[in-house]
mmCIF file of C-alpha atoms in Angstrom:
data_model
loop_
_atom_site.group_PDB
_atom_site.id
_atom_site.type_symbol
_atom_site.label_atom_id
_atom_site.label_comp_id
_atom_site.label_asym_id
_atom_site.label_seq_id
_atom_site.Cartn_x
_atom_site.Cartn_y
_atom_site.Cartn_z
ATOM 1 C CA MET R 362 -20.230 -6.365 4.420
ATOM 2 C CA THR R 363 -23.858 -5.727 3.423
ATOM 3 C CA PHE R 364 -22.975 -6.524 -0.161
ATOM 4 C CA LEU R 365 -21.312 -9.786 0.920
ATOM 5 C CA LYS R 366 -24.171 -10.880 3.121
ATOM 6 C CA SER R 367 -26.821 -10.090 0.512
ATOM 7 C CA LYS R 368 -24.858 -11.920 -2.207
ATOM 8 C CA GLU R 369 -24.337 -14.958 0.034
ATOM 9 C CA LEU R 370 -28.090 -15.317 0.410
ATOM 10 C CA LEU R 371 -28.526 -15.732 -3.332
ATOM 11 C CA PRO R 372 -28.491 -19.272 -4.756
ATOM 12 C CA ASN R 373 -25.286 -20.320 -6.549
ATOM 13 C CA SER R 374 -23.322 -17.432 -5.041
ATOM 14 C CA ASN R 375 -20.263 -19.698 -4.645
ATOM 15 C CA ASN R 376 -20.205 -20.253 -8.418
ATOM 16 C CA ASP R 377 -19.829 -16.505 -9.085
ATOM 17 C CA LYS R 378 -16.078 -15.878 -9.599
ATOM 18 C CA GLU R 379 -16.335 -12.102 -9.225
ATOM 19 C CA PHE R 380 -18.256 -12.464 -5.969
ATOM 20 C CA ARG R 381 -15.618 -14.852 -4.590
ATOM 21 C CA LYS R 382 -12.923 -12.354 -5.581
ATOM 22 C CA HIS R 383 -14.717 -9.499 -3.764
ATOM 23 C CA ARG R 384 -15.291 -11.713 -0.734
ATOM 24 C CA GLU R 385 -11.600 -12.668 -0.539
ATOM 25 C CA ILE R 386 -10.498 -9.023 -0.812
ATOM 26 C CA ILE R 387 -12.898 -7.914 1.917
ATOM 27 C CA TYR R 388 -11.966 -10.763 4.261
ATOM 28 C CA GLU R 389 -8.240 -10.151 3.677
ATOM 29 C CA THR R 390 -8.712 -6.454 4.418
ATOM 30 C CA ILE R 391 -10.536 -7.263 7.641
ATOM 31 C CA GLU R 392 -7.810 -9.722 8.666
ATOM 32 C CA ASN R 393 -5.060 -7.168 7.979
ATOM 33 C CA TYR R 394 -6.862 -4.312 9.757
ATOM 34 C CA ASP R 395 -5.262 -5.051 13.141
ATOM 35 C CA VAL R 396 -1.796 -5.319 11.573
ATOM 36 C CA ILE R 397 -2.258 -1.991 9.815
ATOM 37 C CA LYS R 398 -3.481 -0.325 13.027
ATOM 38 C CA LYS R 399 -0.465 -1.669 14.971
ATOM 39 C CA ALA R 400 1.872 -0.511 12.215
ATOM 40 C CA GLN R 401 0.286 2.924 12.335
ATOM 41 C CA GLU R 402 0.890 3.099 16.093
ATOM 42 C CA VAL R 403 4.542 2.017 15.662
ATOM 43 C CA ILE R 404 5.090 4.668 12.994
ATOM 44 C CA LYS R 405 3.479 7.374 15.136
ATOM 45 C CA LYS R 406 5.545 6.288 18.147
ATOM 46 C CA ASP R 407 8.841 6.144 16.223
ATOM 47 C CA PHE R 408 8.427 9.126 13.896
ATOM 48 C CA GLY R 409 5.669 11.237 15.473
ATOM 49 C CA GLU R 410 2.723 12.707 13.703
ATOM 50 C CA ASP R 411 3.134 14.915 10.676
ATOM 51 C CA LYS R 412 2.583 18.528 11.763
ATOM 52 C CA LYS R 413 2.449 19.988 8.255
ATOM 53 C CA LYS R 414 -0.810 21.407 7.036
ATOM 54 C CA PRO R 415 -2.186 20.136 3.721
ATOM 55 C CA VAL R 416 -1.748 22.439 0.750
ATOM 56 C CA GLY R 417 -4.923 23.455 -1.040
ATOM 57 C CA VAL R 418 -4.761 23.738 -4.811
ATOM 58 C CA LYS R 419 -7.293 25.908 -6.584
ATOM 59 C CA ASN R 420 -8.063 24.698 -10.041
ATOM 60 C CA LYS R 421 -8.233 27.483 -12.609
ATOM 61 C CA ALA R 422 -8.988 25.206 -15.516
ATOM 62 C CA SER R 423 -12.389 25.944 -16.917
ATOM 63 C CA ILE R 424 -14.580 23.612 -18.872
ATOM 64 C CA GLU R 425 -15.895 25.417 -21.890
ATOM 65 C CA LYS R 426 -18.356 24.191 -24.472
ATOM 66 C CA GLU R 427 -15.580 22.817 -26.657
ATOM 67 C CA ILE R 428 -14.859 19.271 -27.649
ATOM 68 C CA VAL R 429 -14.545 17.068 -24.540
ATOM 69 C CA GLU R 430 -11.055 15.926 -25.525
ATOM 70 C CA ASN R 431 -9.743 19.509 -25.603
ATOM 71 C CA GLN R 432 -11.285 20.222 -22.212
ATOM 72 C CA LEU R 433 -9.617 17.178 -20.661
ATOM 73 C CA VAL R 434 -6.236 18.040 -22.170
ATOM 74 C CA LYS R 435 -6.496 21.597 -20.815
ATOM 75 C CA PHE R 436 -7.528 20.395 -17.366
ATOM 76 C CA PHE R 437 -4.733 17.811 -17.044
ATOM 77 C CA ASP R 438 -2.087 20.195 -18.380
ATOM 78 C CA ASP R 439 -3.106 22.732 -15.752
ATOM 79 C CA TYR R 440 -3.247 20.072 -13.027
ATOM 80 C CA ILE R 441 0.203 18.653 -13.818
ATOM 81 C CA THR R 442 1.733 22.146 -14.002
ATOM 82 C CA LYS R 443 0.425 22.997 -10.523
ATOM 83 C CA GLN R 444 1.551 19.649 -9.117
ATOM 84 C CA LYS R 445 5.063 20.210 -10.425
ATOM 85 C CA LYS R 446 5.118 23.672 -8.843
ATOM 86 C CA LEU R 447 4.164 22.169 -5.504
ATOM 87 C CA GLU R 448 6.693 19.341 -5.949
ATOM 88 C CA ILE R 449 3.989 16.774 -5.304
ATOM 89 C CA ILE R 450 4.943 14.595 -8.231
ATOM 90 C CA ARG R 451 7.688 12.303 -6.950
ATOM 91 C CA ASP R 452 9.945 9.716 -8.479
ATOM 92 C CA SER R 453 8.027 6.534 -8.987
ATOM 93 C CA TYR R 454 8.863 3.990 -6.323
ATOM 94 C CA ARG R 455 7.277 0.644 -7.024
ATOM 95 C CA ILE R 456 6.133 -1.922 -4.468
ATOM 96 C CA GLU R 457 7.576 -4.701 -6.656
ATOM 97 C CA ASP R 458 11.047 -3.129 -6.439
ATOM 98 C CA ALA R 459 10.775 -2.858 -2.657
ATOM 99 C CA ILE R 460 9.659 -6.499 -2.341
ATOM 100 C CA GLU R 461 12.542 -7.638 -4.540
ATOM 101 C CA MET R 462 15.028 -5.683 -2.418
ATOM 102 C CA LEU R 463 13.654 -6.916 0.920
ATOM 103 C CA GLU R 464 13.580 -10.548 -0.226
ATOM 104 C CA LYS R 465 17.390 -10.392 -0.382
ATOM 105 C CA LYS R 466 17.646 -9.383 3.299
ATOM 106 C CA ASP R 467 17.846 -11.942 6.128
ATOM 107 C CA GLU R 468 16.417 -9.555 8.716
ATOM 108 C CA PHE R 469 15.618 -5.879 9.146
ATOM 109 C CA ASN R 470 13.758 -3.535 11.461
ATOM 110 C CA ILE R 471 11.662 -0.379 11.004
ATOM 111 C CA LEU R 472 14.710 1.879 11.206
ATOM 112 C CA ASP R 473 16.418 -0.187 8.485
ATOM 113 C CA LEU R 474 13.343 0.309 6.304
ATOM 114 C CA TYR R 475 13.652 4.043 6.794
ATOM 115 C CA GLU R 476 17.324 3.837 5.766
ATOM 116 C CA TYR R 477 16.489 1.718 2.698
ATOM 117 C CA ALA R 478 13.874 4.343 1.790
ATOM 118 C CA GLN R 479 16.585 7.046 1.874
ATOM 119 C CA HIS R 480 14.649 8.920 4.596
ATOM 120 C CA LYS R 481 11.767 9.705 2.231
ATOM 121 C CA LYS R 482 8.294 9.288 3.688
ATOM 122 C CA MET R 483 6.616 7.965 0.540
ATOM 123 C CA ASN R 484 9.430 5.493 -0.106
ATOM 124 C CA PHE R 485 9.246 4.385 3.524
ATOM 125 C CA LEU R 486 5.509 3.697 3.205
ATOM 126 C CA VAL R 487 6.154 1.597 0.106
ATOM 127 C CA MET R 488 8.944 -0.295 1.919
ATOM 128 C CA PHE R 489 6.742 -0.886 4.958
ATOM 129 C CA LEU R 490 3.869 -2.116 2.787
ATOM 130 C CA ALA R 491 6.300 -4.459 1.000
ATOM 131 C CA SER R 492 7.453 -5.865 4.341
ATOM 132 C CA LEU R 493 3.836 -6.492 5.398
ATOM 133 C CA ILE R 494 3.176 -8.272 2.117
ATOM 134 C CA LEU R 495 6.221 -10.490 2.678
ATOM 135 C CA VAL R 496 4.973 -11.342 6.183
ATOM 136 C CA ASN R 497 1.503 -12.051 4.825
ATOM 137 C CA ARG R 498 2.944 -14.344 2.148
ATOM 138 C CA GLY R 499 4.955 -16.245 4.762
ATOM 139 C CA PHE R 500 8.458 -15.245 3.618
ATOM 140 C CA PHE R 501 9.171 -13.256 6.795
ATOM 141 C CA LYS R 502 7.910 -13.191 10.352
ATOM 142 C CA TYR R 503 7.764 -10.180 12.653
ATOM 143 C CA GLU R 504 9.186 -10.862 16.083
ATOM 144 C CA LYS R 505 10.544 -8.528 18.783
ATOM 145 C CA GLY R 506 10.814 -5.566 16.429
ATOM 146 C CA LEU R 507 12.514 -7.514 13.629
ATOM 147 C CA PHE R 508 11.335 -8.818 10.309
ATOM 148 C CA ILE R 509 13.103 -12.194 10.103
ATOM 149 C CA LYS R 510 13.357 -14.213 6.909
ATOM 150 C CA LEU R 511 11.889 -17.678 7.243
ATOM 151 C CA ASN R 512 13.961 -20.517 5.870
ATOM 152 C CA LEU R 513 11.440 -22.085 3.495
ATOM 153 C CA GLN R 514 13.201 -25.478 3.573
ATOM 154 C CA ASN R 515 13.037 -25.620 7.377
ATOM 155 C CA LEU R 516 9.504 -24.285 7.273
ATOM 156 C CA GLY R 517 8.461 -27.186 5.045
ATOM 157 C CA SER R 518 10.109 -29.726 7.360
ATOM 158 C CA ASP R 519 8.490 -28.071 10.393
ATOM 159 C CA LEU R 520 5.085 -28.387 8.769
ATOM 160 C CA ASN R 521 5.653 -32.044 7.839
ATOM 161 C CA GLY R 522 7.260 -33.098 11.111
#
């Protein structure tokens, strides 16, 4: 916010495209803060808090006085090996895929999202984020525990009439 306010005081700040981009991102984040907090409460209420303790990983890779490229390769090889041992590396689950899948649904609830995510926490988070994006873009509305697809043709007539 300090950055925004200080930039806004400068002359011609509205002509700066990068500044406008930062301002939009910050304002959008602030607007979505309440939605994210409510979603967090719903998730805690429905699924409880995670009781698992985080796993600490000690890095044994050492940086020697070799060529920087060799040091980085050694570090990342060691890091990836340890991550695989801890099964932290998961199948990639993209937000775009989740959005595409949810756009085909007429309505769904939080439990449906968990089913679509095949009961995997990371996939569920991606699905939930996709549903929030669809609400934010105006394709769905959230009402009485349901994400309901808005009929864009009726929405246009409602706005005009």
